[in-house]
CSV table of C-alpha atoms and ligand atoms in Angstrom, one decimal:
chain,number,residue,atom,x,y,z
A,16,MET,CA,195.2,129.7,40.9
A,17,LEU,CA,192.6,132.4,40.1
A,18,LYS,CA,194.1,133.1,36.7
A,19,GLY,CA,191.6,132.2,33.9
A,20,LYS,CA,188.9,131.0,36.4
A,21,ASN,CA,185.3,132.0,36.0
A,22,VAL,CA,184.0,133.4,39.2
A,23,LEU,CA,180.3,134.0,39.8
A,24,LEU,CA,180.3,136.7,42.5
A,25,GLY,CA,177.0,136.7,44.5
A,26,ILE,CA,176.1,139.7,46.5
A,27,SER,CA,173.3,139.8,49.0
A,28,GLY,CA,171.9,142.8,50.8
A,29,SER,CA,174.3,143.9,53.5
A,30,ILE,CA,176.3,147.1,54.1
A,31,ALA,CA,179.4,144.9,53.6
A,32,ALA,CA,178.4,144.9,49.9
A,33,TYR,CA,180.6,148.0,49.5
A,34,LYS,CA,183.6,145.6,49.9
A,35,SER,CA,182.4,143.5,47.0
A,36,ALA,CA,183.5,146.2,44.6
A,37,VAL,CA,187.1,145.9,45.9
A,38,LEU,CA,186.7,142.1,45.9
A,39,CYS,CA,185.6,142.2,42.2
A,40,ARG,CA,188.5,144.4,41.3
A,41,GLU,CA,191.0,142.1,43.1
A,42,LEU,CA,189.6,139.0,41.3
A,43,ILE,CA,190.0,140.7,38.0
A,44,LYS,CA,193.5,141.8,38.9
A,45,LYS,CA,194.3,138.1,39.7
A,46,GLY,CA,193.3,137.2,36.2
A,47,ALA,CA,189.8,135.8,37.0
A,48,HIS,CA,186.7,136.4,34.8
A,49,VAL,CA,183.9,137.7,36.9
A,50,LYS,CA,180.1,137.8,36.5
A,51,VAL,CA,178.0,139.4,39.3
A,52,VAL,CA,174.7,138.2,40.4
A,53,MET,CA,172.8,140.2,43.1
A,54,THR,CA,169.7,139.8,45.2
A,55,PRO,CA,167.1,142.6,44.6
A,56,ASP,CA,167.9,144.0,48.1
A,57,ALA,CA,171.7,144.2,47.4
A,58,VAL,CA,171.0,146.7,44.6
A,59,GLY,CA,170.1,149.2,47.3
A,60,PHE,CA,173.6,148.9,48.8
A,61,ILE,CA,175.8,149.1,45.7
A,62,THR,CA,174.9,149.9,42.1
A,63,PRO,CA,175.0,147.4,39.3
A,64,LEU,CA,176.8,150.1,37.3
A,65,THR,CA,179.8,150.0,39.6
A,66,LEU,CA,180.0,146.3,39.4
A,67,SER,CA,179.4,146.0,35.7
A,68,THR,CA,182.2,148.5,35.1
A,69,LEU,CA,184.6,146.6,37.4
A,70,SER,CA,183.7,143.1,36.2
A,71,LYS,CA,183.4,144.2,32.5
A,72,ASN,CA,180.2,142.1,32.3
A,73,PRO,CA,176.5,142.7,32.7
A,74,VAL,CA,175.2,142.4,36.3
A,75,TYR,CA,172.2,140.2,36.9
A,76,SER,CA,169.6,140.7,39.7
A,77,GLU,CA,166.3,139.9,38.0
A,78,TYR,CA,165.0,136.8,36.1
A,79,SER,CA,164.4,139.0,33.1
A,80,ASP,CA,165.4,142.4,31.8
A,81,ALA,CA,162.3,144.6,32.2
A,82,LYS,CA,163.1,146.6,29.1
A,83,THR,CA,163.9,143.9,26.6
A,84,GLY,CA,162.1,141.0,28.2
A,85,GLU,CA,165.3,139.0,27.8
A,86,TRP,CA,165.6,136.1,30.2
A,87,ASN,CA,168.6,135.8,32.5
A,88,ASN,CA,169.4,132.1,32.4
A,89,HIS,CA,170.5,131.0,35.9
A,90,VAL,CA,171.5,127.6,34.6
A,91,GLU,CA,173.9,129.1,32.1
A,92,LEU,CA,175.4,131.3,34.8
A,93,ALA,CA,176.0,128.3,37.1
A,94,LYS,CA,177.4,126.2,34.3
A,95,TRP,CA,179.8,129.0,33.3
A,96,ALA,CA,181.2,129.4,36.8
A,97,ASP,CA,184.2,127.5,38.1
A,98,PHE,CA,182.9,128.5,41.5
A,99,PHE,CA,180.3,130.6,43.2
A,100,LEU,CA,181.5,133.2,45.7
A,101,LEU,CA,178.8,134.7,47.9
A,102,ALA,CA,180.2,137.8,49.6
A,103,PRO,CA,178.5,139.2,51.6
A,104,ALA,CA,176.2,136.3,52.6
A,105,THR,CA,173.4,137.7,54.7
A,106,GLN,CA,171.4,135.7,57.3
A,107,ASN,CA,168.4,135.7,55.0
A,108,THR,CA,170.2,134.4,51.9
A,109,ILE,CA,172.1,131.8,54.0
A,110,ALA,CA,168.8,130.6,55.5
A,111,LYS,CA,167.3,130.2,52.1
A,112,MET,CA,170.3,128.4,50.7
A,113,ALA,CA,170.2,126.0,53.7
A,114,ASN,CA,166.5,125.3,53.3
A,115,GLY,CA,165.9,125.1,49.6
A,116,ILE,CA,164.1,128.4,49.2
A,117,CYS,CA,164.5,129.8,45.7
A,118,ASP,CA,162.9,133.2,45.3
A,119,ASN,CA,165.4,135.2,43.4
A,120,LEU,CA,167.9,134.8,40.5
A,121,LEU,CA,171.0,134.6,42.9
A,122,LEU,CA,169.4,131.6,44.7
A,123,ALA,CA,168.4,129.9,41.4
A,124,ALA,CA,172.0,130.2,40.2
A,125,TYR,CA,173.2,128.8,43.6
A,126,PHE,CA,170.9,125.8,43.4
A,127,SER,CA,172.0,125.2,39.8
A,128,MET,CA,175.8,125.1,40.7
A,129,GLN,CA,177.7,121.9,40.1
A,130,ASN,CA,181.0,123.3,41.3
A,131,LYS,CA,182.1,124.6,44.7
A,132,THR,CA,180.4,127.5,46.6
A,133,PHE,CA,182.2,129.7,49.1
A,134,PHE,CA,180.2,132.0,51.4
A,135,ALA,CA,181.4,134.8,53.6
A,136,PRO,CA,178.7,135.7,56.2
A,137,ALA,CA,178.1,139.3,57.1
A,138,MET,CA,175.6,140.3,59.8
A,139,ASP,CA,175.3,141.9,63.2
A,140,LEU,CA,176.7,140.2,66.3
A,141,ASP,CA,173.4,138.9,67.8
A,142,MET,CA,172.0,137.8,64.4
A,143,PHE,CA,175.2,136.0,63.8
A,144,LYS,CA,175.2,134.2,67.1
A,145,HIS,CA,171.5,133.2,66.9
A,146,PRO,CA,171.2,129.4,67.0
A,147,SER,CA,169.1,129.3,63.9
A,148,ASN,CA,171.8,131.2,61.9
A,149,GLN,CA,174.5,129.0,63.3
A,150,GLN,CA,172.5,125.9,62.4
A,151,ASN,CA,172.0,127.2,58.8
A,152,ILE,CA,175.7,127.9,58.5
A,153,LYS,CA,176.5,124.3,59.7
A,154,ARG,CA,173.9,123.0,57.3
A,155,LEU,CA,175.4,124.8,54.3
A,156,GLU,CA,178.9,123.4,55.2
A,157,GLY,CA,177.3,120.0,55.4
A,158,PHE,CA,176.3,120.5,51.7
A,159,ASP,CA,180.0,120.9,50.9
A,160,ASN,CA,179.9,124.7,50.7
A,161,VAL,CA,183.0,126.3,52.1
A,162,LEU,CA,182.6,128.8,54.9
A,163,ILE,CA,184.9,131.8,54.8
A,164,PRO,CA,184.7,132.7,58.5
A,165,SER,CA,183.6,136.2,59.5
A,166,GLU,CA,185.9,138.3,61.6
A,167,SER,CA,185.5,140.1,64.9
A,168,GLY,CA,185.5,143.8,64.9
A,169,GLU,CA,183.4,146.9,64.7
A,170,LEU,CA,180.1,146.4,63.1
A,171,ALA,CA,177.9,148.8,61.1
A,172,SER,CA,175.5,148.9,64.1
A,173,GLY,CA,178.2,150.2,66.4
A,174,LEU,CA,178.4,146.9,68.2
A,175,VAL,CA,181.7,145.1,68.4
A,176,GLY,CA,182.0,141.4,67.9
A,177,GLU,CA,181.8,138.5,65.4
A,178,GLY,CA,179.8,138.9,62.2
A,179,ARG,CA,181.9,141.3,60.1
A,180,MET,CA,182.5,140.0,56.6
A,181,ALA,CA,186.1,138.6,56.2
A,182,GLU,CA,188.5,141.2,54.7
A,183,VAL,CA,189.0,141.0,50.9
A,184,GLU,CA,192.5,139.7,51.4
A,185,SER,CA,191.3,136.8,53.5
A,186,ILE,CA,188.6,136.0,51.0
A,187,ILE,CA,191.1,136.0,48.1
A,188,LYS,CA,193.4,133.7,50.2
A,189,ALA,CA,190.6,131.3,51.0
A,190,ILE,CA,189.5,130.9,47.4
A,191,SER,CA,193.0,130.8,46.0
A,192,SER,CA,194.3,127.9,48.1
A,193,GLU,CA,194.7,124.8,46.0
A,194,ASP,CA,192.2,123.0,48.1
A,195,SER,CA,189.7,124.4,50.5
A,196,SER,CA,190.0,121.7,53.2
A,197,TRP,CA,191.9,124.0,55.5
A,198,VAL,CA,189.6,127.0,55.2
A,199,GLY,CA,187.7,127.6,58.4
A,200,LYS,CA,190.1,125.4,60.5
A,201,LYS,CA,191.8,126.9,63.6
A,202,VAL,CA,195.4,126.0,64.1
A,203,VAL,CA,197.4,126.7,67.3
A,204,ILE,CA,201.2,126.6,66.9
A,205,THR,CA,203.6,126.9,69.8
A,206,ALA,CA,207.1,128.2,68.9
A,207,GLY,CA,210.4,129.3,70.3
A,208,PRO,CA,212.0,128.9,73.7
A,209,THR,CA,210.6,129.6,77.1
A,210,TYR,CA,212.4,131.7,79.7
A,211,GLU,CA,212.0,130.7,83.4
A,212,ALA,CA,212.9,133.6,85.6
A,213,ILE,CA,215.5,133.1,88.3
A,214,ASP,CA,215.3,136.8,89.4
A,215,PRO,CA,214.3,140.0,87.6
A,216,VAL,CA,217.3,139.9,85.4
A,217,ARG,CA,218.2,136.2,84.9
A,218,PHE,CA,216.4,133.3,83.5
A,219,ILE,CA,216.8,129.7,82.4
A,220,GLY,CA,216.3,129.4,78.6
A,221,ASN,CA,217.4,127.4,75.6
A,222,HIS,CA,218.8,127.9,72.1
A,223,SER,CA,215.5,127.6,70.2
A,224,SER,CA,215.2,130.3,67.6
A,225,GLY,CA,211.5,129.8,66.8
A,226,LYS,CA,212.2,129.5,63.1
A,227,MET,CA,210.5,126.1,62.6
A,228,GLY,CA,207.3,127.3,64.3
A,229,PHE,CA,207.1,130.5,62.4
A,230,ALA,CA,207.8,128.7,59.1
A,231,LEU,CA,204.9,126.4,59.9
A,232,ALA,CA,202.6,129.3,60.6
A,233,GLU,CA,203.3,130.8,57.2
A,234,LYS,CA,202.6,127.5,55.4
A,235,VAL,CA,199.3,127.0,57.4
A,236,LEU,CA,198.2,130.6,56.5
A,237,ASN,CA,198.9,129.8,52.8
A,238,LYS,CA,196.4,127.0,53.1
A,239,GLY,CA,193.7,129.5,54.2
A,240,ALA,CA,193.4,128.4,57.9
A,241,GLU,CA,193.3,130.7,60.9
A,242,VAL,CA,196.6,130.6,62.8
A,243,ILE,CA,197.3,131.4,66.5
A,244,LEU,CA,201.0,131.5,67.0
A,245,ILE,CA,202.0,131.3,70.7
A,246,SER,CA,205.6,132.1,70.9
A,247,GLY,CA,208.3,132.4,73.5
A,248,PRO,CA,210.9,135.2,73.1
A,249,THR,CA,212.4,135.3,69.5
A,250,GLN,CA,213.8,137.8,67.1
A,251,LEU,CA,211.3,136.9,64.4
A,252,THR,CA,208.4,138.7,62.8
A,253,ALA,CA,205.1,136.8,62.7
A,254,PRO,CA,203.8,136.2,59.1
A,255,ASN,CA,201.0,138.5,58.0
A,256,GLY,CA,197.6,137.2,59.1
A,257,ALA,CA,198.8,135.2,62.1
A,258,GLN,CA,197.5,136.1,65.5
A,259,LEU,CA,200.7,136.3,67.6
A,260,ILE,CA,200.5,135.7,71.3
A,261,LYS,CA,203.8,136.5,72.9
A,262,VAL,CA,204.7,134.6,76.1
A,263,LYS,CA,207.8,134.2,78.2
A,264,SER,CA,207.6,131.2,80.5
A,265,ALA,CA,206.2,127.7,80.2
A,266,GLY,CA,203.4,128.7,82.5
A,267,GLU,CA,202.4,131.6,80.3
A,268,MET,CA,202.5,129.4,77.2
A,269,LEU,CA,200.3,126.8,79.0
A,270,ALA,CA,197.7,129.6,79.8
A,271,ALA,CA,197.7,130.9,76.2
A,272,VAL,CA,197.1,127.3,74.9
A,273,ARG,CA,194.3,126.7,77.4
A,274,GLY,CA,192.7,129.9,76.3
A,275,ASN,CA,192.6,129.0,72.5
A,276,LYS,CA,190.8,125.9,71.3
A,277,ALA,CA,191.7,124.7,67.9
A,278,ASN,CA,191.3,121.8,65.4
A,279,LEU,CA,195.0,121.3,64.9
A,280,TYR,CA,197.8,121.8,67.4
A,281,ILE,CA,201.4,121.9,66.4
A,282,CYS,CA,203.7,122.1,69.4
A,283,ALA,CA,207.1,123.2,68.0
A,284,ALA,CA,208.1,125.1,71.1
A,285,ALA,CA,211.1,124.1,73.2
A,286,VAL,CA,209.3,124.3,76.5
A,287,ALA,CA,211.3,124.2,79.7
A,288,ASP,CA,210.7,120.9,81.6
A,289,TYR,CA,211.5,122.7,84.9
A,290,THR,CA,210.9,126.1,86.2
A,291,VAL,CA,212.4,127.9,89.2
A,292,ALA,CA,210.3,127.0,92.3
A,293,LYS,CA,210.7,130.4,93.9
A,294,PRO,CA,212.1,133.2,91.6
A,295,ALA,CA,213.6,136.0,93.6
A,296,ASN,CA,211.9,139.4,93.6
A,297,GLN,CA,215.2,141.2,93.8
A,298,LYS,CA,218.4,140.6,91.9
A,299,ILE,CA,220.4,137.8,93.6
A,300,LYS,CA,223.6,139.2,94.9
A,301,LYS,CA,227.0,137.4,94.3
A,302,LYS,CA,228.3,135.5,97.2
A,303,THR,CA,231.4,133.3,97.7
A,304,GLU,CA,229.5,130.1,98.6
A,305,ASP,CA,227.7,127.8,96.2
A,306,LEU,CA,224.2,128.7,95.1
A,307,SER,CA,221.4,126.1,94.6
A,308,LEU,CA,218.2,126.6,92.7
A,309,GLU,CA,215.2,124.6,93.4
A,310,LEU,CA,213.5,123.5,90.2
A,311,THR,CA,210.0,122.2,89.9
A,312,PRO,CA,208.4,120.4,86.8
A,313,THR,CA,206.3,122.4,84.4
A,314,VAL,CA,203.1,121.1,83.0
A,315,ASP,CA,203.6,119.2,79.7
A,316,ILE,CA,201.5,121.3,77.3
A,317,LEU,CA,201.6,118.8,74.5
A,318,ALA,CA,200.6,115.9,76.8
A,319,GLU,CA,197.7,118.0,78.1
A,320,ILE,CA,196.5,118.8,74.6
A,321,GLY,CA,196.7,115.1,73.7
A,322,ALA,CA,194.8,114.1,76.8
A,323,HIS,CA,191.9,116.4,76.1
A,324,LYS,CA,191.8,116.2,72.3
A,325,LYS,CA,188.3,115.8,70.7
A,326,LYS,CA,187.3,113.5,67.8
A,327,GLY,CA,188.6,115.0,64.6
A,328,ASP,CA,191.3,117.1,66.3
A,329,PHE,CA,194.9,116.5,65.2
A,330,VAL,CA,197.9,116.9,67.4
A,331,VAL,CA,201.5,117.2,66.3
A,332,GLY,CA,204.5,117.1,68.6
A,333,PHE,CA,208.3,117.5,68.1
A,334,ALA,CA,211.0,115.4,69.6
A,335,LEU,CA,214.6,116.4,69.8
A,336,GLU,CA,216.7,113.4,70.6
A,337,THR,CA,220.4,112.6,70.9
A,338,ASN,CA,220.3,108.8,71.1
A,339,ASN,CA,217.8,106.0,70.5
A,340,GLU,CA,216.0,108.6,68.4
A,341,LEU,CA,213.2,106.5,66.7
A,342,GLU,CA,212.4,104.6,69.8
A,343,ASN,CA,212.3,107.7,72.0
A,344,ALA,CA,210.1,109.6,69.5
A,345,GLN,CA,207.7,106.6,69.2
A,346,THR,CA,207.4,106.4,73.0
A,347,LYS,CA,206.9,110.2,73.3
A,348,MET,CA,204.2,110.1,70.6
A,349,GLU,CA,202.2,107.4,72.5
A,350,ARG,CA,202.8,109.0,76.0
A,351,LYS,CA,201.5,112.4,74.8
A,352,ASN,CA,198.7,110.9,72.7
A,353,CYS,CA,199.9,112.6,69.4
A,354,ASP,CA,198.8,111.8,65.9
A,355,MET,CA,202.2,112.7,64.5
A,356,MET,CA,205.7,113.3,65.8
A,357,VAL,CA,208.4,115.2,64.0
A,358,LEU,CA,211.8,113.9,65.1
A,359,ASN,CA,215.0,116.0,65.0
A,360,SER,CA,218.3,114.3,65.9
A,361,LEU,CA,221.1,116.4,67.2
A,362,ARG,CA,223.4,113.9,65.6
A,363,ASP,CA,222.4,115.2,62.1
A,364,ASN,CA,224.9,117.8,60.9
A,365,GLY,CA,223.4,121.2,60.1
A,366,ALA,CA,220.1,120.3,61.7
A,367,GLY,CA,218.4,121.5,64.8
A,368,PHE,CA,218.3,124.7,66.9
A,369,GLY,CA,219.2,128.1,65.5
A,370,GLY,CA,220.2,127.3,62.0
A,371,ASP,CA,218.2,127.7,58.8
A,372,ASN,CA,218.1,124.0,57.9
A,373,ASN,CA,216.6,120.9,59.5
A,374,LYS,CA,216.5,117.2,58.9
A,375,THR,CA,213.5,115.4,60.1
A,376,THR,CA,211.8,112.0,60.4
A,377,ILE,CA,208.0,112.0,60.6
A,378,LEU,CA,206.3,109.3,62.6
A,379,HIS,CA,202.6,108.7,62.3
A,380,LYS,CA,200.3,107.0,64.7
A,381,ASP,CA,199.6,104.2,62.1
A,382,ASN,CA,203.4,103.3,62.3
A,383,ASN,CA,204.2,105.0,59.0
A,384,VAL,CA,207.7,106.5,59.3
A,385,VAL,CA,209.1,108.9,56.6
A,386,ASP,CA,212.7,110.1,56.5
A,387,PHE,CA,213.4,113.5,54.9
A,388,GLU,CA,216.7,114.9,53.5
A,389,LEU,CA,218.4,118.0,55.1
A,390,LYS,CA,216.4,121.0,53.8
A,391,SER,CA,215.6,124.6,54.6
A,392,LYS,CA,213.2,125.1,57.6
A,393,SER,CA,210.7,126.5,55.1
A,394,ALA,CA,210.9,123.3,53.0
A,395,VAL,CA,210.7,121.1,56.1
A,396,ALA,CA,207.6,123.1,57.2
A,397,GLN,CA,206.0,122.3,53.8
A,398,ASP,CA,206.8,118.5,54.3
A,399,ILE,CA,205.2,118.6,57.7
A,400,ILE,CA,202.0,120.4,56.4
A,401,ASP,CA,201.7,117.9,53.5
A,402,SER,CA,202.0,115.0,55.9
A,403,ILE,CA,199.3,116.5,58.2
A,404,GLN,CA,197.1,117.1,55.2
A,405,LEU,CA,197.4,113.5,54.1
A,406,LYS,CA,196.6,112.0,57.5
A,407,TRP,CA,194.2,114.5,58.9
A,408,LEU,CA,192.2,115.8,55.9
A,409,GLY,CA,192.7,112.9,53.6
B,17,CTP,N1,206.4,120.0,75.3
B,17,CTP,C1,205.4,120.8,75.8
B,17,CTP,N2,205.4,121.2,77.1
B,17,CTP,C2,206.4,120.8,77.9
B,17,CTP,C3,207.5,120.1,77.4
B,17,CTP,C4,207.5,119.7,76.1
B,17,CTP,O1,204.4,121.1,75.1
B,17,CTP,N3,206.4,121.2,79.2
B,17,CTP,C5,206.3,119.6,73.9
B,17,CTP,C6,207.3,120.2,72.9
B,17,CTP,O2,206.7,121.4,72.4
B,17,CTP,C7,207.5,119.1,71.9
B,17,CTP,C8,207.3,117.8,72.7
B,17,CTP,O3,206.6,118.2,73.9
B,17,CTP,O4,206.5,119.1,70.9
B,17,CTP,C9,208.5,117.1,73.1
B,17,CTP,O5,209.5,117.9,73.7
B,17,CTP,P1,210.8,117.2,74.3
B,17,CTP,O6,211.6,118.3,75.0
B,17,CTP,O7,211.6,116.5,73.1
B,17,CTP,O8,210.3,116.1,75.2
B,17,CTP,P2,210.1,116.0,76.7
B,17,CTP,O9,208.7,115.5,76.9
B,17,CTP,O10,210.5,117.2,77.4
B,17,CTP,O11,211.0,114.8,77.1
B,17,CTP,P3,212.6,114.7,77.2
B,17,CTP,O12,213.1,116.1,77.5
B,17,CTP,O13,212.8,113.8,78.4
B,17,CTP,O14,213.2,114.1,76.0
């Protein structure tokens, strides 16, 4: 995707500018052509010599070359670029871009851009959180610029929190995705089985392997979105870049979902409908007489998400059925207020729990129903993501 692309790399004055050298090198490695434009302040953080060596092009930071008097044409730079990538984007430069202030070459190049602009904010925690900064970021997104969200972590000031520039790997991923409509979106995926404890050594579980949910997480990450994967016990390794929250019971899964607000929810987990009312504290000893367990219903996580979804959110559920498949899935979609339902039938050979393949039918709220062939779970995940993209992001 980056091969042969002309990238105008903008650098504004932040300590995170040291990462721009690695970013520049990665862009070149991926086959992009890179020109660098810096604000006058950025030159104090990283030398133009480093960047011109890495980019194999002159670096621009002034309107004209003081020695030769040659004019650096911002319009030409903007026309040349397939996109403008501002990393790091400081509070000052973001504010100027959001408010039409053009007092350096970098800003002049930005205001001359016809193609897409990506920006990766970098600043201290309190500056980042300040309402004026948040408003400016929103404003820039409103102008169709793409935010590459900053990450939480240790900041140059010693404070810990949000505001750290996204890692080079995340920036490359965000600008490489075919389209940027997923960038900045938060996606919660539930996966795997749940285990409801009977006593300290026994539980009620099911055969879900988690493969479908983990495959979905990978596809969503490839789109450049942020993924929170809330999974019951599985043998699987979470894809790189996903935030994995491990849970055991339906109650723990519910708490994790409640603690993580998202724009898109995909509930692929096989959640127990009942839990043991009073799990024993000690191992239950064998006796000769019958043993009864009292079960009590769990909260339906998907139904709760559906009931509280906000405008613009998208909610996807799964339905595993053995009979009256379409009708049951349709009713489930309505009852749980989902936008889309992925139906698996246990009557389809080779599909369902445990295996590597799946056969699905996707139902949409607008009555559109699409049948898919038996495919690998990875290919099914791609079909699901494509369907979500079509209905949710247009
Ligand atoms: N689900 C959930 N929380 C529950 C039960 C189910 O989030 N406590 C979600 C599943 O992740 C799935 C969807 O609801 O996306 C449908 O699950 P399914 O077991 O097929 O449906 P149920 O509502 O449990 O209905 P039934 O078992 O009667 O078919």
